[in-house]
Structure formats: C-alpha cells, structure tokens
CSV table of C-alpha atoms in Angstrom, one decimal:
chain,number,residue,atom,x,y,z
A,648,UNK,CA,15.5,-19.8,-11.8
A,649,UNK,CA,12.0,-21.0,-13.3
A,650,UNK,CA,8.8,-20.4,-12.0
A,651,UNK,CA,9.3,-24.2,-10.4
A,652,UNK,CA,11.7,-23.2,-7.9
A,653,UNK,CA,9.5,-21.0,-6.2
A,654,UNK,CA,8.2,-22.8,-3.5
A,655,UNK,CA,7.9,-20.3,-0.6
A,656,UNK,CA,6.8,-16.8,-0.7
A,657,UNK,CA,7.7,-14.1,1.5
A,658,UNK,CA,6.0,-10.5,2.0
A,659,UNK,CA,7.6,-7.5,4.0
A,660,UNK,CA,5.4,-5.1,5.5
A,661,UNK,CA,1.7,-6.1,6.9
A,662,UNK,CA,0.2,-3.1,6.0
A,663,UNK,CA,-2.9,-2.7,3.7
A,664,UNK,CA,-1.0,-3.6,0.7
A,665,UNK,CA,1.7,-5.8,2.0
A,666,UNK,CA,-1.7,-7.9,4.0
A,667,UNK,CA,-3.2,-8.3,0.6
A,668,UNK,CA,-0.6,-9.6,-1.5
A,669,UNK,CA,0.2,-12.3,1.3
A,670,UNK,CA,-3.3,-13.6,1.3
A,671,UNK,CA,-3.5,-13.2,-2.7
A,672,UNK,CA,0.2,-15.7,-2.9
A,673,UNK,CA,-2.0,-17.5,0.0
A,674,UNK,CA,-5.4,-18.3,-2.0
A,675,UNK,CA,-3.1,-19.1,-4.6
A,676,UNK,CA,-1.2,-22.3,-2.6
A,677,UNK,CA,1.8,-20.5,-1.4
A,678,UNK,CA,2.8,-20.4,1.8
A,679,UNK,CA,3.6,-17.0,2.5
A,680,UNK,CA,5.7,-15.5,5.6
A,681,UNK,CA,4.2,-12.2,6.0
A,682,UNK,CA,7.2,-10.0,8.1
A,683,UNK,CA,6.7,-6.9,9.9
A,684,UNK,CA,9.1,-5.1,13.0
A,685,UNK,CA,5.5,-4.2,14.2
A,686,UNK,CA,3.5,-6.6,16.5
A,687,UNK,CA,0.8,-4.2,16.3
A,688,UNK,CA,0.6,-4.1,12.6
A,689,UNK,CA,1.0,-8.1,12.3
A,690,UNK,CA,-2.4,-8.3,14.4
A,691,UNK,CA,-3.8,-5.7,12.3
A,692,UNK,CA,-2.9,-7.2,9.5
A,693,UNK,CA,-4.7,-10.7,10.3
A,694,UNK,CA,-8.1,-8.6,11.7
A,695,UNK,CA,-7.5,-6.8,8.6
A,696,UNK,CA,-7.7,-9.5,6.5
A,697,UNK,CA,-10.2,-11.7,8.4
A,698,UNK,CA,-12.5,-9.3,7.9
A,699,UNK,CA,-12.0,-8.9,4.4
A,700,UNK,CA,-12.3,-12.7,3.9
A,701,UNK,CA,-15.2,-13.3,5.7
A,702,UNK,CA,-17.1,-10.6,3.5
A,703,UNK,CA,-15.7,-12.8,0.4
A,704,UNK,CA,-17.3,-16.1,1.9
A,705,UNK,CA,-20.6,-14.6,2.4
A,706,UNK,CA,-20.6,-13.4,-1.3
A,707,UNK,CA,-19.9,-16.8,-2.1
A,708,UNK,CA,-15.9,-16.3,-3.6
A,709,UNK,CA,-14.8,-18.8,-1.6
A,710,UNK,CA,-15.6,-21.6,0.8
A,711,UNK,CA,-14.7,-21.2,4.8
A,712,UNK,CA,-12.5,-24.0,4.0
A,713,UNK,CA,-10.3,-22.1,1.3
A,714,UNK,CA,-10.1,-19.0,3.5
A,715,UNK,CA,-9.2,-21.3,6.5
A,716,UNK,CA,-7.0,-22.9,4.2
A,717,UNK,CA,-5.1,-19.9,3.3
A,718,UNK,CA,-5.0,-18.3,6.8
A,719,UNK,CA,-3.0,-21.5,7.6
A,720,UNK,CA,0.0,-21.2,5.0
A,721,UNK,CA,0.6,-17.6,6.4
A,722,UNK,CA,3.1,-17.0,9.0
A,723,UNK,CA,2.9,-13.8,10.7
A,724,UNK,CA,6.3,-13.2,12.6
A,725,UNK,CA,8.3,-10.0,13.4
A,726,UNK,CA,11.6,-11.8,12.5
A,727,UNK,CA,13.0,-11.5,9.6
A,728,UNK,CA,15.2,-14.5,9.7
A,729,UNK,CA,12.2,-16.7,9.2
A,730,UNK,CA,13.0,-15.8,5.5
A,731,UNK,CA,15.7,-17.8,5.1
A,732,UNK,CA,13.6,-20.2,2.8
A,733,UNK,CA,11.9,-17.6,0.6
A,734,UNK,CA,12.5,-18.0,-2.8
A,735,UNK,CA,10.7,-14.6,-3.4
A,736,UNK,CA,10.7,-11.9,-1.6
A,737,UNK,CA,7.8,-8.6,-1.7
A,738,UNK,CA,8.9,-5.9,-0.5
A,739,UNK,CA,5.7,-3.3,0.6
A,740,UNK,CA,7.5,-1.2,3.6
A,741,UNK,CA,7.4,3.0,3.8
A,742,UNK,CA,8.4,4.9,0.2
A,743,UNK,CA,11.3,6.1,1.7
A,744,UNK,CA,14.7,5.2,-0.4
A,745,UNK,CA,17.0,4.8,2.5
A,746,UNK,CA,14.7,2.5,4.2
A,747,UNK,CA,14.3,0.0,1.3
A,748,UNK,CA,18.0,0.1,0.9
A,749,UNK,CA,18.7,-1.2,4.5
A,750,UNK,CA,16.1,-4.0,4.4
A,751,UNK,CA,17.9,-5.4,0.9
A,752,UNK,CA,21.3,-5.9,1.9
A,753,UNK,CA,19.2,-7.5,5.1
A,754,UNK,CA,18.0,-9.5,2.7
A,755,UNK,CA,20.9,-10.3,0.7
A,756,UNK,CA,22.0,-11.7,3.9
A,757,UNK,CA,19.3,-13.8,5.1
A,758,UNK,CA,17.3,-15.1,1.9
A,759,UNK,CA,18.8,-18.0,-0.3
A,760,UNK,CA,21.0,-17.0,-3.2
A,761,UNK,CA,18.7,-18.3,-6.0
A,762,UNK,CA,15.7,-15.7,-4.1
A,763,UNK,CA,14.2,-13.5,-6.3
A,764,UNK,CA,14.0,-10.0,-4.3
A,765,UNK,CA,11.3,-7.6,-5.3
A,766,UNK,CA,9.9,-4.1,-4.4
A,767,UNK,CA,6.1,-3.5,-4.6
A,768,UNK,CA,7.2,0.5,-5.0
A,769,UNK,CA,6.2,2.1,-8.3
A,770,UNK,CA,7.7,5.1,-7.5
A,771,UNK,CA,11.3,4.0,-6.3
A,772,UNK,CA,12.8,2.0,-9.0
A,773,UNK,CA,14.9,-0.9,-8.8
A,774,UNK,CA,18.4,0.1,-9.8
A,775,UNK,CA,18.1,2.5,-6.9
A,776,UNK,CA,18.0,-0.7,-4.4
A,777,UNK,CA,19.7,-3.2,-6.3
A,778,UNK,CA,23.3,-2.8,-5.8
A,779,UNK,CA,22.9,-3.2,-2.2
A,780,UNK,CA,22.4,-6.8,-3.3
A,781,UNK,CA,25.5,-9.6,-4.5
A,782,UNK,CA,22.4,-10.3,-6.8
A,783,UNK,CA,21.0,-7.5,-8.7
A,784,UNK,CA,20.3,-9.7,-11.9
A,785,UNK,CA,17.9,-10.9,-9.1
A,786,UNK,CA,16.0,-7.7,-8.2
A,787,UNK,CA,13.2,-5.9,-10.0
A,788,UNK,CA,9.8,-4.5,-9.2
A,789,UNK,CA,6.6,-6.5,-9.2
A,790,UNK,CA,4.1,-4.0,-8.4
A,791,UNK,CA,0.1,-4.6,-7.4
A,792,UNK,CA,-2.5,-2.2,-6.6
A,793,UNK,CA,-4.4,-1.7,-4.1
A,794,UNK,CA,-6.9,-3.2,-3.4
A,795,UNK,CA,-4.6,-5.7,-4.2
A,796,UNK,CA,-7.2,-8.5,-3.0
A,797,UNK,CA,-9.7,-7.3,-6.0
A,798,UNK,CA,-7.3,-5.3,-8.4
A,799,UNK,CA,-6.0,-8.0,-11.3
A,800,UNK,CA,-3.6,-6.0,-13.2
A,801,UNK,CA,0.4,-5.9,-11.5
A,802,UNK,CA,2.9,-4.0,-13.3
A,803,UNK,CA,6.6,-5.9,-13.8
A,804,UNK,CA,9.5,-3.8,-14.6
A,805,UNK,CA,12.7,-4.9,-15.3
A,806,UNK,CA,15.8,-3.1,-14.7
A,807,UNK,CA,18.9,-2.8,-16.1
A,808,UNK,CA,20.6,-5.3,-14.1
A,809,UNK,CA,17.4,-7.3,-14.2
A,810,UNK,CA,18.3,-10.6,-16.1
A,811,UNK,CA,15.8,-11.5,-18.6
A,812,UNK,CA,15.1,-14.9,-16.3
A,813,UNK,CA,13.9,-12.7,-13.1
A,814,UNK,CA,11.9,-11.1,-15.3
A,815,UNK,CA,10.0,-14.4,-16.9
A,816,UNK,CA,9.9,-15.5,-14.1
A,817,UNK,CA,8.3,-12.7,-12.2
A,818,UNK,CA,5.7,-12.8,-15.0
A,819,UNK,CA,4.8,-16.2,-14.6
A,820,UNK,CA,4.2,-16.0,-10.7
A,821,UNK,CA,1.9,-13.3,-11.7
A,822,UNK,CA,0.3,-15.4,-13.8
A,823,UNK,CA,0.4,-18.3,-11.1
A,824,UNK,CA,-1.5,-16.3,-8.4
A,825,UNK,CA,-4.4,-15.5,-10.9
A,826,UNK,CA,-3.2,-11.9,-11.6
A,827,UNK,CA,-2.7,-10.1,-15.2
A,828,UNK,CA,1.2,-9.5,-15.6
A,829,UNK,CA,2.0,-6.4,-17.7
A,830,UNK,CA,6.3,-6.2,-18.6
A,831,UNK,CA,7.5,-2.6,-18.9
A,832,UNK,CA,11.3,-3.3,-20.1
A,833,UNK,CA,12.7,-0.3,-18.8
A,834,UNK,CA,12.5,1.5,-16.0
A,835,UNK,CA,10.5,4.8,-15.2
A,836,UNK,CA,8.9,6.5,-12.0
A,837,UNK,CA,5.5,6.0,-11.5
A,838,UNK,CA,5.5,2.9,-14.5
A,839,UNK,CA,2.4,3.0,-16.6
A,840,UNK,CA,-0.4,3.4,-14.3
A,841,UNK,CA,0.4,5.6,-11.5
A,842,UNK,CA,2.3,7.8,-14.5
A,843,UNK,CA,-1.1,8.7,-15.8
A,844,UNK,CA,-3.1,8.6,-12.9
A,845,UNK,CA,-0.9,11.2,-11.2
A,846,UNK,CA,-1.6,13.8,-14.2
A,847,UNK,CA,-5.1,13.3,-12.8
A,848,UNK,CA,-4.4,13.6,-9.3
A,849,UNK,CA,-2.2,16.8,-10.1
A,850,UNK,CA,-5.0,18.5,-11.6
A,851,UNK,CA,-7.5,17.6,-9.1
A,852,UNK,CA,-5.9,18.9,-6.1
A,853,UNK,CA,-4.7,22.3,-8.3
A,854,UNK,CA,-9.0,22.4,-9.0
A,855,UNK,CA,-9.1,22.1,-5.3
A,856,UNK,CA,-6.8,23.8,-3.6
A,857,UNK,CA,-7.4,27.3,-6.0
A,858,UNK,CA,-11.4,26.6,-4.7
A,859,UNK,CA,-13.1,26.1,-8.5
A,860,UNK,CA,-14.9,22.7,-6.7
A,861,UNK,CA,-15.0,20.4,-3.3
A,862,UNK,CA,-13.1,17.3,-3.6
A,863,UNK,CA,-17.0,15.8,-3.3
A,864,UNK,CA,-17.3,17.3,-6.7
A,865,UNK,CA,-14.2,16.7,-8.1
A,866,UNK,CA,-14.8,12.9,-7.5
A,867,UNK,CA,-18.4,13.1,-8.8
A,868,UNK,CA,-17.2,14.6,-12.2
A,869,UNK,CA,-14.4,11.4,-12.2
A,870,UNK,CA,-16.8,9.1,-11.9
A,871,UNK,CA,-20.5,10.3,-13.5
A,872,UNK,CA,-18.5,12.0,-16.2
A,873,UNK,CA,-15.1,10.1,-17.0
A,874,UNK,CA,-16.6,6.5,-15.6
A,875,UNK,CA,-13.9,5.6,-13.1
A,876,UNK,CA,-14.7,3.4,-10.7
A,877,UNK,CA,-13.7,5.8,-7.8
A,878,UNK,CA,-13.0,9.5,-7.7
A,879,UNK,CA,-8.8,10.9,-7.3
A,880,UNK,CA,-9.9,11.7,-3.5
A,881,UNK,CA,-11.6,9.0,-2.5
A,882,UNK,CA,-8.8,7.0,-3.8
A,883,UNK,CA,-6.3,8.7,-2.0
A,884,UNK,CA,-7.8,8.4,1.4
A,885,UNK,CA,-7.9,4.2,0.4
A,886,UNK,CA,-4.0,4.1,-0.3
A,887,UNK,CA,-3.3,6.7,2.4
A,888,UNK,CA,-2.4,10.2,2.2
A,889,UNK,CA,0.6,9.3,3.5
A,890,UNK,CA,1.8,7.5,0.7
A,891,UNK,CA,0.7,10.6,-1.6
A,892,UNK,CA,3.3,12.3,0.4
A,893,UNK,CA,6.2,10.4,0.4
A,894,UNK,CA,6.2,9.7,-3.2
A,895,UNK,CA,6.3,13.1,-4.0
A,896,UNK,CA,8.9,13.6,-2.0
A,897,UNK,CA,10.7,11.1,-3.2
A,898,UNK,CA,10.1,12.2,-6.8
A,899,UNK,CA,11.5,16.1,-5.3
A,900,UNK,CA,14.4,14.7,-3.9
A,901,UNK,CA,15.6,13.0,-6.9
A,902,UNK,CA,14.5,16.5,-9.5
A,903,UNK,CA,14.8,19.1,-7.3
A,904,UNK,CA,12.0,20.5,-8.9
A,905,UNK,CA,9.5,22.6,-7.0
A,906,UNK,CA,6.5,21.5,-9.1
A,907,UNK,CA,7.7,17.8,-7.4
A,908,UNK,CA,6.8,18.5,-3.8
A,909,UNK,CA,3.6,17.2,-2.2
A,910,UNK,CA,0.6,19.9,-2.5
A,911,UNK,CA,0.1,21.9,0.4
A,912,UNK,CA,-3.2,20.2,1.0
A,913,UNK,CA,-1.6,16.6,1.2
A,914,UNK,CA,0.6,17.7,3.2
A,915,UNK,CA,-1.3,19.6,6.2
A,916,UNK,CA,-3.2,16.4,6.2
A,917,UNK,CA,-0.3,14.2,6.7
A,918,UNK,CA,0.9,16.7,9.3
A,919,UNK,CA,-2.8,16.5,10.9
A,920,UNK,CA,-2.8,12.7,11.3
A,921,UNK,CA,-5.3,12.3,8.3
A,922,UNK,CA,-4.6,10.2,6.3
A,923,UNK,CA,-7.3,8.5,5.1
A,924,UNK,CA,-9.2,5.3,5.5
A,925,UNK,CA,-6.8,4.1,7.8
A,926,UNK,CA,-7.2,6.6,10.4
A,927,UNK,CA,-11.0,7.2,10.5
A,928,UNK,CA,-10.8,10.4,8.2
A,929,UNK,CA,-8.7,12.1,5.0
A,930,UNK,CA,-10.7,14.0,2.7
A,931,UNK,CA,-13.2,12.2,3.9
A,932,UNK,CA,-14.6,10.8,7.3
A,933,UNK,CA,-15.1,6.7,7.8
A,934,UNK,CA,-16.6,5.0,11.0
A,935,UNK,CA,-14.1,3.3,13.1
A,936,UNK,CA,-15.0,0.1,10.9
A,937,UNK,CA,-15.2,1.7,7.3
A,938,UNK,CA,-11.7,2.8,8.7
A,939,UNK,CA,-10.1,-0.6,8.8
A,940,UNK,CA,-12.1,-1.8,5.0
C-alpha cells in the first residue's frame, strides 16, 4: 500500500500527545477520527487543542479558517468501530504492554485489511504487539514528540516483520503531514532520541536525589550551559511523570535489572498525584491554565 491509499487517519488515545498528532494529520488535510474510552478526556482533548490553536492564529500560523477547517475533519467519538475506514491507525494509549496488546487484535478486527497499524510508543517496540495482528508486515512504530504540534522530527522504526512497503510508506505520510521522517531499520528501546535523552535524565535525577543541586539548577545548567531548549525536569513535568514511570517499568520488566526501575523520586510523585503539567504541579507548580498548555 502506497502513500495514495491513505485516505483516512485514525488516532487512539486523546491525550496530550494522541490530541496533537490528530490535529497535526488534521492541518495536514486528513480527516482524522480521534478515539478514546474516555468522554472526559475526548472534551479535554478538543479544549486542549482549541486553546492551543487559537494561540497559533493570534501569532499568525494560521488563519481561523484553517483551524476551523481542521477542527471540522476530526471526529471525536468513544467508539472504536468508527475505525472501520482508517487506513492508518496511531496508537498513543498508557505504556503498559498488555494494554497495547488488547487494543491490536481490536484492531485487527475492526480496521480494513490493507490498514497500516502503528504505535506512537518509543519504549515498547513493535514485534512485542504485532503478532496479535493477521498483519504484522502491517505494524511498526511511527513515533512523534511531544509537543507533537511544534516538534518536526518523528522517528520510524521498522520491525522485523515490518515489510519494507509499511515502512515507505510510513515515511512518506511523515513527509505528507509536514514532519521530518528519520528510518531506524531495526528495532531498539527507547530508538534514537529518547536513548540518549534518558542517559541525561538518569543522571539528573541521581544529581538530585543524592542533593549535589535542585532540579531548578539542574535545568539551568541544561539549558545556560548545554543549550537545550528546556531543562530534563521541566520536560518531564510536560510529558508527565507518569509516563517517566511506566517506561521504566516497562524497561524492568523486560531486564529484570534493578538499575531499570523508576527513581524513587519519580515514583513518590506518581504515587502523590504529581505528575506534572497536567495536574497543576510535578517538580514544578503551574496555574490551573499553565496546567492544561
């Protein structure tokens, strides 16, 4: 299947990433079905993103006519079987293996045989979901960051049962929604990115937790000294805590290595309900409206 077949987009999960992607396929001229089993989180989601696209407009990055032109090519809907005419599916639910697993052969079931099904994890790698699937030549990870709205690099990994056509083709749509594509042709946690980054994040949180500087400090060094754009904290509370958490988890389930497990820190926060941005307060503290940015 070439990048012509793919005439409807579908994204699972409407939270902060899973929102974004749908409105980036949007902008792009796709209509997009955005799912979620959360009512809660679908009305979220389109506060969420209204408020992200009316800050766009009044920079001038687009018209009110190309945001209300986008709005009106997503669906929000809590049923999955309003899939059933997706040619690609984005999976961006919880980081937790089993739960993935369940929603594929779901969507083995529902989507059209030619649909390309793809995971937005870049922790949980494909051949870990795709024989769930009659299609795993079909299945591969197409993975954006977050802010996915503003972020232009998504990582494409292709499996071992990936045929070389999902993988082209996964590129192209990349390409197609004004995004940089990068192909990683075998398969590793974390991919390119988040491989690197986590060394950081590691040693951050060791500088942290053994009390040699505040995580205000910590991010101030990252960004006055090494130039990134935001400091390992700060980033942390913008993707969640939470998703810190179950990555690591994931990764210590599969190595049964100590070292794997979330740091202690992470994880009294997760336990605490902080969990960044999203909840008011993480490291840091946000107003109820810097909560929902």
């Amino acid at each position: 299947m070439g990048i012509e077949s793919i005439k409807n987009v579908a994204v699972i999960g409407a939270g902060t990433m899973g929102s974004q992607i749908a409105m980036v396929c949007s902008l792009a001229g796709y209509p997009v079905t955005l799912q979620d089993v959360s009512a809660e989180s679908l009305e979220k989601a389109k506060q969420f993103l209204g408020i992200q696209m009316e800050k766009r407009v009044k920079k001038g990055r687009f018209t009110a006519e190309a945001v209300e032109a986008a709005f009106s090519r997503i669906t929000f809907t809590a049923s999955l079987h309003e899939l059933k005419e997706a040619d690609l599916v984005i999976e961006a639910i919880v980081e937790k293996l089993d739960v993935k697993r369940e929603l594929f052969k779901k969507l083995d079931e529902i989507t059209p045989p030619h649909a390309i099904l793809a995971t937005n994890s870049s922790t949980i790698v494909s051949s870990k979901i795709a024989d769930v699937t009659v299609r795993p030549e079909k299945v591969c990870n197409i993975h954006f960051f977050n802010p996915a709205l503003v972020m232009e690099l998504v990582e494409v990994v292709k499996g071992p049962h990936t045929s070389v056509e999902t993988a082209q083709t996964s590129m192209d749509f990349v390409k197609k929604i004004n995004k940089l594509p990068v192909l990683l042709n075998k398969e590793i946690s974390g991919f390119i990115a988040n491989r690197i980054l986590g060394k950081l994040m590691d040693e951050a949180v060791y500088l942290l937790e053994n009390g040699y500087a505040s995580h205000e400090e910590i991010d101030l060094v990252c960004t006055k000294a090494l130039n990134h754009p935001i400091g390992p904290f700060a980033l942390m509370d913008l993707t969640g805590i939470d998703v810190n958490y179950f990555v690591r988890m994931q990764r210590y389930e599969e190595s049964g290595n100590e070292r794997d497990k979330p740091a202690r820190i992470v994880q009294e926060k997760v336990e605490n309900g902080e969990l960044g941005r999203k909840t008011g307060k993480g490291f840091y503290t946000y107003d109820q409206k810097a909560a929902v940015k």
